[in-house]
Short mmCIF file of C-alpha atoms in Angstrom, two decimals:
data_model
loop_
_atom_site.label_atom_id
_atom_site.label_comp_id
_atom_site.label_asym_id
_atom_site.label_seq_id
_atom_site.Cartn_x
_atom_site.Cartn_y
_atom_site.Cartn_z
CA UNK A 1 93.45 97.77 83.76
CA UNK A 2 93.83 100.72 86.21
CA UNK A 3 92.04 100.11 89.53
CA UNK A 4 89.88 103.55 89.44
CA UNK A 5 88.92 104.88 86.31
CA UNK A 6 87.38 108.10 85.75
CA UNK A 7 85.95 109.91 82.87
CA UNK A 8 86.26 112.20 81.35
CA UNK A 9 89.62 113.46 82.15
CA UNK A 10 88.55 116.90 81.33
CA UNK A 11 85.55 118.59 81.11
CA UNK A 12 84.37 122.36 80.08
CA UNK A 13 80.98 123.49 80.73
CA UNK A 14 78.97 126.35 80.76
CA UNK A 15 76.80 127.34 83.71
CA UNK A 16 73.46 125.85 82.06
CA UNK A 17 74.79 122.81 81.01
CA UNK A 18 74.29 119.10 82.24
CA UNK A 19 77.07 116.96 82.29
CA UNK A 20 78.11 113.43 84.17
CA UNK A 21 81.43 112.51 85.65
CA UNK A 22 81.71 108.62 85.74
CA UNK A 23 83.59 106.36 87.92
CA UNK A 24 84.23 102.81 87.95
CA UNK A 25 86.48 100.60 90.31
CA UNK A 26 87.86 97.24 89.43
CA UNK A 27 89.00 96.14 92.87
CA UNK A 28 85.86 94.57 94.31
CA UNK A 29 85.49 97.19 96.79
CA UNK A 30 82.53 98.28 98.64
CA UNK A 31 82.97 102.02 99.45
CA UNK A 32 83.02 104.76 96.86
CA UNK A 33 83.86 108.47 97.51
CA UNK A 34 83.79 111.61 95.71
CA UNK A 35 86.14 114.08 96.35
CA UNK A 36 86.90 117.84 95.35
CA UNK A 37 90.49 119.33 95.10
CA UNK A 38 90.82 122.77 94.53
CA UNK A 39 93.93 124.75 94.29
CA UNK A 40 95.39 125.84 97.73
CA UNK A 41 92.70 124.02 99.48
CA UNK A 42 92.41 120.64 101.39
CA UNK A 43 90.51 117.72 99.55
CA UNK A 44 87.17 118.04 100.36
CA UNK A 45 84.79 114.73 100.95
CA UNK A 46 81.57 115.31 98.85
CA UNK A 47 79.84 111.84 99.22
CA UNK A 48 80.37 108.22 100.05
CA UNK A 49 78.42 105.16 99.18
CA UNK A 50 78.81 102.09 101.01
CA UNK A 51 77.03 99.00 99.19
CA UNK A 52 75.27 101.63 96.91
CA UNK A 53 73.47 103.44 99.88
CA UNK A 54 74.78 107.05 100.50
CA UNK A 55 76.08 107.16 104.24
CA UNK A 56 77.97 110.78 103.86
CA UNK A 57 76.63 114.02 102.37
CA UNK A 58 78.78 116.60 103.44
CA UNK A 59 76.70 119.64 102.59
CA UNK A 60 77.15 119.63 98.95
CA UNK A 61 75.11 121.99 97.12
CA UNK A 62 71.96 120.28 95.18
CA UNK A 63 73.52 120.97 91.63
CA UNK A 64 75.93 118.33 92.45
CA UNK A 65 73.76 114.78 92.47
CA UNK A 66 75.52 111.69 92.67
CA UNK A 67 74.54 108.27 91.83
CA UNK A 68 75.78 104.77 92.74
CA UNK A 69 73.83 102.00 90.55
CA UNK A 70 76.21 99.12 91.89
CA UNK A 71 79.27 98.78 93.98
CA UNK A 72 81.79 99.14 90.91
CA UNK A 73 80.07 102.27 89.61
CA UNK A 74 79.56 105.72 90.70
CA UNK A 75 78.62 109.12 88.95
CA UNK A 76 78.38 112.68 89.82
CA UNK A 77 75.41 114.54 87.74
CA UNK A 78 76.28 118.43 87.61
CA UNK A 79 73.49 120.74 86.37
CA UNK A 80 73.45 124.77 86.78
CA UNK A 81 77.12 124.66 88.14
CA UNK A 82 78.99 127.72 89.30
CA UNK A 83 82.62 129.36 88.12
CA UNK A 84 83.91 128.29 91.66
CA UNK A 85 83.04 124.55 90.99
CA UNK A 86 85.87 124.45 88.77
CA UNK A 87 88.40 121.68 90.42
CA UNK A 88 89.45 118.23 90.14
CA UNK A 89 87.00 115.84 91.26
CA UNK A 90 88.46 112.70 92.31
CA UNK A 91 86.72 109.42 92.92
CA UNK A 92 88.21 107.04 95.04
CA UNK A 93 87.23 103.68 96.82
CA UNK A 94 88.06 101.26 99.64
CA UNK A 95 87.54 97.61 100.99
CA UNK A 96 84.92 98.80 103.52
CA UNK A 97 83.44 102.20 104.86
CA UNK A 98 83.72 102.11 108.54
CA UNK A 99 86.10 98.98 109.38
CA UNK A 100 89.28 99.17 107.07
CA UNK A 101 92.57 97.92 108.24
CA UNK A 102 94.74 100.23 106.79
CA UNK A 103 92.16 102.99 105.98
CA UNK A 104 93.44 103.01 102.45
CA UNK A 105 91.63 104.90 99.68
CA UNK A 106 92.57 103.93 96.15
CA UNK A 107 91.83 107.00 94.05
CA UNK A 108 91.23 107.73 90.08
CA UNK A 109 93.08 110.02 88.10
CA UNK A 110 90.44 112.80 88.41
CA UNK A 111 88.13 114.48 86.18
CA UNK A 112 89.55 118.33 85.50
CA UNK A 113 86.34 120.58 85.50
CA UNK A 114 86.11 124.21 83.94
CA UNK A 115 82.96 126.18 84.36
CA UNK A 116 82.67 129.23 82.11
CA UNK B 1 91.95 127.06 113.02
CA UNK B 2 92.47 124.61 110.19
CA UNK B 3 91.82 121.17 111.02
CA UNK B 4 94.74 119.53 109.69
CA UNK B 5 97.53 121.99 109.30
CA UNK B 6 100.71 121.63 106.55
CA UNK B 7 103.39 124.30 105.67
CA UNK B 8 102.54 124.23 101.97
CA UNK B 9 106.11 124.77 100.90
CA UNK B 10 107.79 124.19 98.21
CA UNK B 11 110.46 122.35 100.45
CA UNK B 12 113.59 121.93 98.85
CA UNK B 13 115.77 119.18 99.85
CA UNK B 14 119.30 118.14 98.36
CA UNK B 15 119.28 114.30 96.94
CA UNK B 16 120.62 111.94 99.36
CA UNK B 17 119.43 114.16 102.86
CA UNK B 18 116.44 113.67 104.95
CA UNK B 19 113.40 115.19 104.05
CA UNK B 20 111.17 116.30 107.02
CA UNK B 21 107.49 116.85 106.49
CA UNK B 22 105.23 117.96 109.32
CA UNK B 23 101.59 118.31 109.86
CA UNK B 24 99.48 119.07 113.29
CA UNK B 25 95.70 118.71 113.62
CA UNK B 26 93.11 120.13 115.68
CA UNK B 27 91.03 117.27 116.68
CA UNK B 28 92.10 115.40 120.03
CA UNK B 29 89.76 112.69 119.24
CA UNK B 30 91.61 111.86 116.47
CA UNK B 31 92.79 108.09 116.35
CA UNK B 32 94.28 107.15 112.54
CA UNK B 33 96.91 109.22 110.24
CA UNK B 34 97.90 108.99 107.18
CA UNK B 35 100.64 110.08 104.56
CA UNK B 36 99.35 110.19 100.59
CA UNK B 37 101.89 111.18 98.14
CA UNK B 38 100.59 112.91 94.86
CA UNK B 39 102.89 113.36 91.87
CA UNK B 40 101.76 116.41 89.70
CA UNK B 41 98.78 115.43 87.70
CA UNK B 42 98.00 112.43 89.39
CA UNK B 43 96.05 111.12 91.64
CA UNK B 44 97.21 110.41 95.57
CA UNK B 45 98.59 107.11 96.72
CA UNK B 46 98.55 106.03 100.42
CA UNK B 47 102.51 105.44 101.47
CA UNK B 48 102.33 105.60 105.31
CA UNK B 49 99.53 105.54 108.13
CA UNK B 50 100.11 105.15 111.95
CA UNK B 51 97.85 104.64 114.77
CA UNK B 52 100.11 104.75 117.77
CA UNK B 53 102.39 107.02 119.29
CA UNK B 54 106.22 106.64 118.31
CA UNK B 55 107.77 105.77 115.05
CA UNK B 56 106.96 103.50 112.34
CA UNK B 57 109.50 102.32 109.59
CA UNK B 58 108.87 101.49 106.12
CA UNK B 59 112.04 101.20 103.76
CA UNK B 60 113.18 104.75 103.69
CA UNK B 61 109.90 106.38 105.02
CA UNK B 62 109.28 106.85 108.81
CA UNK B 63 106.44 108.44 110.22
CA UNK B 64 106.18 109.89 113.71
CA UNK B 65 103.18 110.55 115.61
CA UNK B 66 102.84 112.64 118.95
CA UNK B 67 99.28 112.53 119.97
CA UNK B 68 100.09 114.64 123.16
CA UNK B 69 101.50 117.75 120.73
CA UNK B 70 98.87 116.79 118.05
CA UNK B 71 101.50 116.30 115.65
CA UNK B 72 102.43 114.02 112.92
CA UNK B 73 105.51 113.68 110.69
CA UNK B 74 107.07 111.88 107.71
CA UNK B 75 110.87 111.62 107.23
CA UNK B 76 112.27 110.51 104.05
CA UNK B 77 115.77 109.06 104.38
CA UNK B 78 118.30 109.12 101.31
CA UNK B 79 116.05 111.21 99.29
CA UNK B 80 115.65 110.61 95.31
CA UNK B 81 114.47 113.05 92.75
CA UNK B 82 111.66 110.71 92.50
CA UNK B 83 110.12 111.38 95.88
CA UNK B 84 109.36 115.38 94.34
CA UNK B 85 105.60 115.33 94.80
CA UNK B 86 103.37 116.68 96.89
CA UNK B 87 102.52 114.91 100.57
CA UNK B 88 99.27 115.19 101.84
CA UNK B 89 98.55 114.73 105.57
CA UNK B 90 95.10 113.25 106.45
CA UNK B 91 93.70 112.18 109.92
CA UNK B 92 90.40 110.41 110.87
CA UNK B 93 88.59 110.02 114.14
CA UNK B 94 88.00 106.38 113.67
CA UNK B 95 90.23 103.54 111.95
CA UNK B 96 88.26 103.17 108.87
CA UNK B 97 87.42 105.60 106.33
CA UNK B 98 84.55 107.50 108.53
CA UNK B 99 86.08 111.04 107.45
CA UNK B 100 89.55 111.44 106.30
CA UNK B 101 90.16 115.40 107.05
CA UNK B 102 93.34 116.01 104.56
CA UNK B 103 95.46 118.95 104.80
CA UNK B 104 96.47 121.35 102.19
CA UNK B 105 99.72 119.19 101.16
CA UNK B 106 103.39 120.09 101.07
CA UNK B 107 105.12 120.44 97.91
CA UNK B 108 108.62 118.57 98.22
CA UNK B 109 111.51 119.09 95.76
CA UNK B 110 114.46 116.86 95.78
CA UNK B 111 117.33 118.65 94.35
CA UNK B 112 120.07 116.36 92.36
#
């Protein structure tokens, strides 16, 4: 089983829909992240959870709502999105948040979101 | 000015040659520097990290850091077609994952 698993891999939704992205990590890590990857733009950090507590929220619109019920699972709830929100949403985990020997992030393969 | 700047490419290098990927950053307080490789349709994976000025070698990969010039590079020796990917440079003010700032990436193509 891969370290970080994301579902669904592809999602098409209308602007009025409500959907959720799911991420699960099997690495025993304490920190989980949501990143947004758009074409020609750098990876943008959206949210960080450390031991199920949100520690970073990078001015993300409220139409994106994260949830971390335990250290292995992370959700991104989507509501009334805009077409410009179409992107690849990457979940990642790391051993710890602030103190990490290598700073390594382990990424899932992403959820490709298209908003019509 | 972009926080982390990379030439988007594509950079084409013949098989067996040295591929040189460059990255500049704007925050002088940056302490740690990372290179991630992302194959098309796949997730990024860490290949090198460097904290100190100078060179750090790992197999065919060498990371070079010059904090005075705010410049970090990745050299790939004996380039292979399997090295064809997008290479993402990332920097951090701390030594953990407080806030990795990524560049847009350089697309590298190794020509057989």
